[in-house]
XYZ file of C-alpha atoms in Angstrom:
516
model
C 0.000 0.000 0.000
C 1.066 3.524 -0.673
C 1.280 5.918 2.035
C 1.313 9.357 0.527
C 1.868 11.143 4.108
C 2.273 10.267 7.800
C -1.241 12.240 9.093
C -3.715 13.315 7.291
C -5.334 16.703 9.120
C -8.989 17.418 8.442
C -9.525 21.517 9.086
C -7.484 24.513 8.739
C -8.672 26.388 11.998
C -6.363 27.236 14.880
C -6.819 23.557 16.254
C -5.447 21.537 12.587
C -2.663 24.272 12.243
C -1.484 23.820 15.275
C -1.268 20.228 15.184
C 0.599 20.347 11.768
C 2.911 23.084 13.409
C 3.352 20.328 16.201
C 3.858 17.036 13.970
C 6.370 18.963 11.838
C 8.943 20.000 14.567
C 8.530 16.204 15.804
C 9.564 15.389 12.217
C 6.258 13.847 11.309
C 4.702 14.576 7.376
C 1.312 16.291 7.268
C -1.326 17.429 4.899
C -4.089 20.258 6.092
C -7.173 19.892 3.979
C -9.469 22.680 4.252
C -12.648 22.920 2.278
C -12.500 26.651 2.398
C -10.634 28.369 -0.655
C -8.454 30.886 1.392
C -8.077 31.656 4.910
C -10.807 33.473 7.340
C -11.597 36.767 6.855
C -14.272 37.144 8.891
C -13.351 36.601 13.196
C -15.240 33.860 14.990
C -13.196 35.531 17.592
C -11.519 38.683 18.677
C -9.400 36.981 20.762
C -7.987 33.763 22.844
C -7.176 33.110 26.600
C -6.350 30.644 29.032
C -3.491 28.351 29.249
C -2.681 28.099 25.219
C -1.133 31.948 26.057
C 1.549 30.011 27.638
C 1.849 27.655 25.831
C 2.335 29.858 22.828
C 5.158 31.576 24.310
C 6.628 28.214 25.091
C 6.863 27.093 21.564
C 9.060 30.508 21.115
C 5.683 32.473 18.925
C 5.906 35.441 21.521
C 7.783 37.842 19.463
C 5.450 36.740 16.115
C 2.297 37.340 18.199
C 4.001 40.656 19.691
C 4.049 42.088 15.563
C 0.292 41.445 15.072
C -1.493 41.774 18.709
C -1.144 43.926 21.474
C 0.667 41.880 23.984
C -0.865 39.538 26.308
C -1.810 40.690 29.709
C -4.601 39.939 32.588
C -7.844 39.610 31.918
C -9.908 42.438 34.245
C -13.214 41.098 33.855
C -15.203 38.415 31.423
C -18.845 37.601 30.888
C -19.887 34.445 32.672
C -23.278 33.055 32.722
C -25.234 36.190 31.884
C -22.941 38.394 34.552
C -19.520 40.272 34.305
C -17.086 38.227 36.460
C -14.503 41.379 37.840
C -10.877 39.838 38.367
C -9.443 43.423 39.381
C -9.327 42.561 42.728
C -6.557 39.963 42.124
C -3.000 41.218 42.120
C -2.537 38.110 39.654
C -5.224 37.329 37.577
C -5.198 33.798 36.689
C -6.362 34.543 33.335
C -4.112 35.666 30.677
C -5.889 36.951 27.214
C -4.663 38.206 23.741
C -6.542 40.735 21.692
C -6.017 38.783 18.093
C -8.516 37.768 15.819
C -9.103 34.877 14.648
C -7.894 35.596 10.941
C -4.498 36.631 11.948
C -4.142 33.815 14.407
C -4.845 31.174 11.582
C -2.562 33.534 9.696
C -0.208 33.238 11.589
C -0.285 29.658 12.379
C -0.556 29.131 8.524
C 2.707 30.772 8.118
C 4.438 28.823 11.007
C 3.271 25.284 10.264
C 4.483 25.744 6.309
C 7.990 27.228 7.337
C 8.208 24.180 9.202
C 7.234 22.102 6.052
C 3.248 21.239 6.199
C 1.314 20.727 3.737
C -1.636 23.161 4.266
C -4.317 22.465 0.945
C -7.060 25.044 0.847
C -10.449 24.638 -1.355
C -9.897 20.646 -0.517
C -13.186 19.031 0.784
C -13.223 15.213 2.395
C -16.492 13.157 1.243
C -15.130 9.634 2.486
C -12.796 8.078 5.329
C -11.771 4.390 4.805
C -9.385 2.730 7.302
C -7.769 -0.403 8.177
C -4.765 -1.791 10.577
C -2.290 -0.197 8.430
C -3.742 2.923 7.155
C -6.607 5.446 6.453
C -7.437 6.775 3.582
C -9.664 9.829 2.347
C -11.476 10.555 -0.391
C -11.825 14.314 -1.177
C -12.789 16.758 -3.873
C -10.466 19.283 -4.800
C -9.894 22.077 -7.230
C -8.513 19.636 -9.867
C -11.508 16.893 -9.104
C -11.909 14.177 -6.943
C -8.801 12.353 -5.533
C -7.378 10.122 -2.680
C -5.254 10.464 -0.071
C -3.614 7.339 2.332
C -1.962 7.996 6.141
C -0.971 6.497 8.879
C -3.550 8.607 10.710
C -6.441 11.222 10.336
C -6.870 13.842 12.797
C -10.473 15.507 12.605
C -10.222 18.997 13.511
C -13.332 20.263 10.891
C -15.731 21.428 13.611
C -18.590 20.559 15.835
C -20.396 19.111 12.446
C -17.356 17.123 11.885
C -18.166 14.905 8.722
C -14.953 12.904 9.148
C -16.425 12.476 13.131
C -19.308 11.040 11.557
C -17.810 8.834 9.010
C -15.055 7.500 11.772
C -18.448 5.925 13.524
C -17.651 8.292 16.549
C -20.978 9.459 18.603
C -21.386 13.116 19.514
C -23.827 12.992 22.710
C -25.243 16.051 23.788
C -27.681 18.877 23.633
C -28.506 22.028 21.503
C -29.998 24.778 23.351
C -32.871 26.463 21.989
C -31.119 29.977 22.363
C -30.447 31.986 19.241
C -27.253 34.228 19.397
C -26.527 36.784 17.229
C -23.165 39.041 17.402
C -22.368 42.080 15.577
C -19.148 43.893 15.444
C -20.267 47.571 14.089
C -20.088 50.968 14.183
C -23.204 53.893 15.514
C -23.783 56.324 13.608
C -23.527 60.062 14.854
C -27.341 60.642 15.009
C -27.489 58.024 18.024
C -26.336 59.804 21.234
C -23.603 58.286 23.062
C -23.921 58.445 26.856
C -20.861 58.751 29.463
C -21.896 55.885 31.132
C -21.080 54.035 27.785
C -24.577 53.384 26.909
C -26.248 54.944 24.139
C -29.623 57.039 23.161
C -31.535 57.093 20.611
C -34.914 58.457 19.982
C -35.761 58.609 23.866
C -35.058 55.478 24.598
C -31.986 54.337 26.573
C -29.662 51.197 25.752
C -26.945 50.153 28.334
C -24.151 48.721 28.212
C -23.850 45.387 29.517
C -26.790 42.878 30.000
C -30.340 43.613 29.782
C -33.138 40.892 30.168
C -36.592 41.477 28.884
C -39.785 39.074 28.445
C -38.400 38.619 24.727
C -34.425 37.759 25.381
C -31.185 39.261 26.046
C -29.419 41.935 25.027
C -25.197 42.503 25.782
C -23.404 45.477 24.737
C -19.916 46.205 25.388
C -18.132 48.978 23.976
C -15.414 48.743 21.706
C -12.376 50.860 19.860
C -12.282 53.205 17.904
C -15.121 55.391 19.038
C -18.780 54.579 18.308
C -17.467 51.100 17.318
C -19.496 48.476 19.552
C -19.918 45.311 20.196
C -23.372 43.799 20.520
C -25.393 40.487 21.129
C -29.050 39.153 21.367
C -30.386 36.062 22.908
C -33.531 34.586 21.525
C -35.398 31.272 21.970
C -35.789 29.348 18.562
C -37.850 26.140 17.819
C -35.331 24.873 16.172
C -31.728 24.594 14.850
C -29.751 27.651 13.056
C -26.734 27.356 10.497
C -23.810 28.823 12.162
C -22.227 28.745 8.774
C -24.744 30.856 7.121
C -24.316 34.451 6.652
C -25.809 36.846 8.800
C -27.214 40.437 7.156
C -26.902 43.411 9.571
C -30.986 43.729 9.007
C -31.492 40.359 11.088
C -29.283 41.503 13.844
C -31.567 45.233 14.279
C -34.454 42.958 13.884
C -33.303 40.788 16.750
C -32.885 44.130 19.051
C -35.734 45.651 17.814
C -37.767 41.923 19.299
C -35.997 42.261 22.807
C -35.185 45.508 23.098
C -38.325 47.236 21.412
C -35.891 49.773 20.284
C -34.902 50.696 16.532
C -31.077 50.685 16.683
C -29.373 52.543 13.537
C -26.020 50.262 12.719
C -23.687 50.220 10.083
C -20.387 49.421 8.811
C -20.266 45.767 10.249
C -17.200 44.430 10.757
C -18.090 41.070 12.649
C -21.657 39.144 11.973
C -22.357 36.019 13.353
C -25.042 33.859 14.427
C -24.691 30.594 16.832
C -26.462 28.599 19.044
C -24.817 26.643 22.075
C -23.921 22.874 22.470
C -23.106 21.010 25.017
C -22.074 17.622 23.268
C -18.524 15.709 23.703
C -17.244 12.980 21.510
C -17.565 9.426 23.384
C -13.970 8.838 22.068
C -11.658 10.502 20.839
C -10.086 7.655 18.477
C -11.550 5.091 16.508
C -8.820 3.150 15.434
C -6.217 5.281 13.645
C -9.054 8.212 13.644
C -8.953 10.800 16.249
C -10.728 13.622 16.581
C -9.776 17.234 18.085
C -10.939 20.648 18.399
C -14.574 21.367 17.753
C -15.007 17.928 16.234
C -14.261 16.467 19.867
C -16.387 19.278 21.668
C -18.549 22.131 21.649
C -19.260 24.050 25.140
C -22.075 25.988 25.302
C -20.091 29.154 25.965
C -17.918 31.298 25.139
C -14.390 32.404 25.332
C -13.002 28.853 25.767
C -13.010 26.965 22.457
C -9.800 27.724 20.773
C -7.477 27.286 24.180
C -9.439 23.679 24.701
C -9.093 22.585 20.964
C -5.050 24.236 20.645
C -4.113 22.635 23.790
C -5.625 19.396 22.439
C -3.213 19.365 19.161
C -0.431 20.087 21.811
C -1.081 17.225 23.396
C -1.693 15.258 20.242
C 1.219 15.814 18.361
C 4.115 14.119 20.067
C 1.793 11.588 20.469
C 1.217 10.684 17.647
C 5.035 11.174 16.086
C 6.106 8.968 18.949
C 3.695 6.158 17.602
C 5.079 7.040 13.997
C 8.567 6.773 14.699
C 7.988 3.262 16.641
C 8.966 3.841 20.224
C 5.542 4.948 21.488
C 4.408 2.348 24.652
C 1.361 0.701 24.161
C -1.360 2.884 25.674
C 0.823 6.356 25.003
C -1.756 6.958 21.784
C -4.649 5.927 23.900
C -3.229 8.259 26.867
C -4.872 11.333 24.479
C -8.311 10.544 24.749
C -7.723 9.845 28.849
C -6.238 13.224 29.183
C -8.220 15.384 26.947
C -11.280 14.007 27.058
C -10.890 14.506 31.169
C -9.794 17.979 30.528
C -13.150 18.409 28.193
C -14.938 17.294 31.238
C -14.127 20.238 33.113
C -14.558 22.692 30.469
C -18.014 21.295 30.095
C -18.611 21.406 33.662
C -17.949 25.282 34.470
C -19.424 26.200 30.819
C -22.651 24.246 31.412
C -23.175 25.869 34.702
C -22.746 29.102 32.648
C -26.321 27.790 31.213
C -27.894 27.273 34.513
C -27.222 30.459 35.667
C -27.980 32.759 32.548
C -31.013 30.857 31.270
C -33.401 31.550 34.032
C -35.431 34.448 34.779
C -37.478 33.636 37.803
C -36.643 34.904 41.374
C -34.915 31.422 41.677
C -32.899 32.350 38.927
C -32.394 35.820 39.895
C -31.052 34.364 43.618
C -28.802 32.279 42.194
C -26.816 34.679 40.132
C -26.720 37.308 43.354
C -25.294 34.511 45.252
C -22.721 33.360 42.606
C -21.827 36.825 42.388
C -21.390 37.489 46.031
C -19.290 34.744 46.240
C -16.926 35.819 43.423
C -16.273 39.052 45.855
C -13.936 36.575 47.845
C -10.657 36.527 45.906
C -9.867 32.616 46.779
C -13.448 31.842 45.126
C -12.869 34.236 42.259
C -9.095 32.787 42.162
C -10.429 29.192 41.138
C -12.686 30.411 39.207
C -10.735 31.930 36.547
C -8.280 29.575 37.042
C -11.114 26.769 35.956
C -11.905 28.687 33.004
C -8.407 29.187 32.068
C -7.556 25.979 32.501
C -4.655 26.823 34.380
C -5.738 24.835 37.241
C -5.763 21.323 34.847
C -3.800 18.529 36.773
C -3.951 15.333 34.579
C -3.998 12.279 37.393
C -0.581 10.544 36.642
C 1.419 8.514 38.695
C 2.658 10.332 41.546
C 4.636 8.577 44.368
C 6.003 11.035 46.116
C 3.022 13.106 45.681
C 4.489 16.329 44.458
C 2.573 18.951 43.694
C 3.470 19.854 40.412
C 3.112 16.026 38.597
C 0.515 16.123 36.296
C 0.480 20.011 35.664
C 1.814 22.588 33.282
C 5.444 23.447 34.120
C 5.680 27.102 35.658
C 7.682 29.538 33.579
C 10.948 29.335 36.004
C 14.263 32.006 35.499
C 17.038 29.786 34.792
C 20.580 29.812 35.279
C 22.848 27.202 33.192
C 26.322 27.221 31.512
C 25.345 29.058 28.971
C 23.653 32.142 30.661
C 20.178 33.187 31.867
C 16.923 31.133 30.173
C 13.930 30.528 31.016
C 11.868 26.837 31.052
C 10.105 27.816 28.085
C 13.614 28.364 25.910
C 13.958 24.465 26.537
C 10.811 23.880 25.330
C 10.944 25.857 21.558
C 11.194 22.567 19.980
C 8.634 19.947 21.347
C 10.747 17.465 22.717
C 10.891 15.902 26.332
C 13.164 17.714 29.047
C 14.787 16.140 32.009
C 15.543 19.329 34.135
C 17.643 18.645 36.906
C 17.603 21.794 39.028
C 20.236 20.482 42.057
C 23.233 18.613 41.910
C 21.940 15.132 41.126
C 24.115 13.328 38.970
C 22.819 10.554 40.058
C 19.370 11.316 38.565
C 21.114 12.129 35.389
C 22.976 9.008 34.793
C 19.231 7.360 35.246
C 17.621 9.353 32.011
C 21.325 8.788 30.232
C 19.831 6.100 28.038
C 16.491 7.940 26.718
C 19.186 10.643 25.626
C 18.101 10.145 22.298
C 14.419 11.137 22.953
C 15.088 13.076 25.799
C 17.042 16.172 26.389
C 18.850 16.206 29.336
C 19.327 20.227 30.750
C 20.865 21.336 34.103
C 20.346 24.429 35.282
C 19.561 26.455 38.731
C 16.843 28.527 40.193
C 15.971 30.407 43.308
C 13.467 28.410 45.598
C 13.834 25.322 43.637
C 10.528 23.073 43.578
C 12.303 19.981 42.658
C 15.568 18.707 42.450
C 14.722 17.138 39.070
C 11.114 17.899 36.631
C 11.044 15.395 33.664
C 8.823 17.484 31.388
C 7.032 16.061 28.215
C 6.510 17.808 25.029
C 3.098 19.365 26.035
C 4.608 21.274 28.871
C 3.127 18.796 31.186
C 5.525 17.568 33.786
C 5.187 13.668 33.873
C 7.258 13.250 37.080
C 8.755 15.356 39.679
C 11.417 14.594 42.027
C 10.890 16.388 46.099
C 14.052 18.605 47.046
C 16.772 16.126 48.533
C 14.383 13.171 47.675
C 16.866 9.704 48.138
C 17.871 8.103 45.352
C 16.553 4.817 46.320
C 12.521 6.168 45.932
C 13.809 8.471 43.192
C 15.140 6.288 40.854
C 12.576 3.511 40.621
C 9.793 6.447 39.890
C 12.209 8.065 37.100
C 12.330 4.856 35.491
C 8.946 3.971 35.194
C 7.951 7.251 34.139
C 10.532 7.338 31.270
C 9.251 4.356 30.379
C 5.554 5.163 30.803
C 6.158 8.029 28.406
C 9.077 7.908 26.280
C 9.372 3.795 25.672
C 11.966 1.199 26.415
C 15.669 1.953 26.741
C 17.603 2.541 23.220
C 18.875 -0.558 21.963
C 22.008 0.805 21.993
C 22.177 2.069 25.379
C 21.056 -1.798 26.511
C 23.852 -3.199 24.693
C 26.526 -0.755 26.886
């Protein structure tokens, strides 16, 4: 059988260009196929947030998102389940944002995961998935006709109506709500009055900023630069299902105030239009054979604000994965290990973003109550902490083996100053190009010799820092740390853990290294 590439990537959205970005500097071969013609021009979002910021940064992107964003900073406040949650109280917010839209960030990833040799095939549309033990192959139309295309693997990263999701035989469990949303971007003209309390008037009537209920929906306005450039949003009940994908006209959106709001809004020069409605649906797996899904294809939360960090940090975790199981020295379960870990983390995303539902949907004095007393709680900062830190995902600790119990097994390294041979670093300068560390912070030779014969898959770094947490992190490629040695932990409960984790996660020793 012919294998034309090593994974075959379904979607060209921040999710499938980061996973290409990700299989390239492992060395793997992929091909993008997008059924779009050319990138995004239009935003599905203004922005990301959460952990991916870091992440970002760790894969050595700072100074590329620095030319095209402002840079990224604490978030001061965010909508959460129909109510502004205010983080200024913190004197670290634990969640980071950028202000990028969507279109550059696919830009940019574009650019990044083709320097790095990917394959990225716009205007390419798959109609048919066919697998076996050896291979999967797709069937797909593009601009020179209908064609196929064999892999080792398929990654589905084309959306909550995945058709590649579908065709794998994967279920997608889960409900739509019966809320219509509908988002403009636009600009007020100069016969509306604008207010100083950032609300506007027009023809006696009054609209605020920030959320207003009525007996017909919900209306959100935020306001937005340059001047008289806003941001709005109405919330409507529907009998049934909408077309995200279909165009919105700006008429529909004054329509939609005009219904809640009973107002006649004058709008023009749109620069965003969308329409959505909210799922709550996760994929029951996340790989059917040599299928896996990612992304929007593997969930869709019903909320906002949280998509692209859930579906970038899946690729992340993804890619190594699946170039370890490429290039043969992938353990058994290390392949299955991504559906564990990220269908877990979708878990918790689903849990926060769901009770985003329960509290907005309900207008009642119940419903009233509860949103008081959810936002009298969020006025203690060790309640408002966690919060943000759940929505970030910052606070994500993936259950792994921990002996010793430290604290930081399981969870994202921290960005630590460093001091080796060669001057200052940081963590993230070890981390530019996806492979494992071993990080031995303390004078532990002894824990060195140990990793010696994983050399070839892992990088071995020594270095110091003030306030050590370890002696020793072994970090994988995801920025997760795998296993964790306590300051001045003996060598004799040491070593057996470092072992089994390097073999856990990076295989059996080099043949080489058994033979010495």
């Amino acid at each position: 059988m012919r294998i034309d590439t090593d994974v075959i990537i379904v979607g060209a959205g921040p999710t499938g260009l980061m996973l290409a970005a990700e299989l390239r500097l492992a060395g793997v071969r992929a091909v993008v196929l997008e059924r779009n013609p050319q990138l995004r021009t239009v935003p599905k979002a203004n922005g990301f947030s959460g952990q991916i910021v870091q992440l970002l940064a760790y894969r050595g992107l700072s100074d590329r998102l620095a030319a095209i964003s402002s840079p990224a900073g604490p978030t001061a406040a965010i909508p959460f389940g129909g109510m502004h949650v205010d983080f200024s109280p913190l004197a670290d917010p634990p969640l980071r944002a950028m202000h990028l839209p969507q279109p550059k960030l696919e830009g940019l990833l574009d650019d990044w995961a083709t320097e790095l040799g990917a394959e990225v095939r716009r205007g390419h549309e798959v109609t048919g998935v066919e697998q076996d033990d050896d291979a999967v192959t797709v069937t797909a139309n593009g601009p020179d006709g209908e064609y196929r295309l064999t892999a080792r693997y398929l990654v589905a990263c084309d959306g909550a109506r995945s058709r590649v999701r579908a065709l794998a035989g994967i279920d997608f469990p889960g409900t739509t709500y019966p809320e219509v949303n509908r988002l403009g971007q636009v600009s007020v003209p100069e016969s509306v009055t604008a207010r100083e309390d950032g609300g506007l008037e027009v023809a006696g009537h009054v609209v605020p900023t920030g959320f207003t209920r009525t007996d017909h929906g919900v209306f959100a306005m935020g306001g937005l630069s340059p001047a008289r450039t806003v941001m709005i949003q109405t919330t409507e009940d529907t009998t049934g299902e909408t077309d995200d994908n279909e165009p919105m006209a700006l008429t529909e959106l004054q329509e939609s105030i005009h219904r809640v709001l009973g107002v006649e809004l004058p709008l023009s020069d749109p620069i965003r239009l969308s329409r959505y409605q909210f799922q709550a649906r996760q994929a029951e797996r996340y790989r059917a054979g040599r299928v896996l899904v990612a992304g929007d294809a593997a969930h869709a939360f019903p909320a906002t604000g949280v998509g692209i960090n859930a579906g970038m940090l899946d690729a992340i975790n993804l890619g190594w994965k699946l170039a370890a199981a490429l290039q043969g020295w992938a353990p058994d379960t290390l392949l299955d290990s991504y559906h564990e870990e990220r269908h877990f983390a979708g878990r918790r995303t689903m849990m926060h973003t769901q009770a985003q539902v329960a509290l907005r949907r309900g207008d009642d004095p119940a419903a009233v109550a509860l949103r008081e007393f959810f936002q009298e709680l969020l006025t203690d900062e060790s309640a408002l902490y966690r919060v943000g830190a759940l929505i970030a995902g910052t606070d994500l600790r993936y259950p792994l083996a921990n002996p010793n119990r430290h604290p930081l097994t399981g969870t994202v390294v921290p960005e630590l100053p460093l001091k080796t041979e060669d001057g200052d670093a940081t963590v993230g300068d070890l981390l530019h190009t996806a492979r494992p560390v071993l990080l031995v912070l303390a004078d532990r030779t002894d824990l060195r010799e140990i990793a010696e014969p994983w050399a070839d898959r892992v990088d071995i770094r020594v270095a110091t820092t003030d306030d050590r947490p370890s002696d020793a992190l072994l970090i994988r490629p995801d920025a997760h740390i795998a296993w964790a040695a306590t300051v001045n932990e003996p060598l004799d409960t040491a070593a057996p853990a470092l072992r089994d984790a390097l073999t856990t996660w990076f295989g059996v020793r080099s043949a080489t290294a058994v033979s010495d």
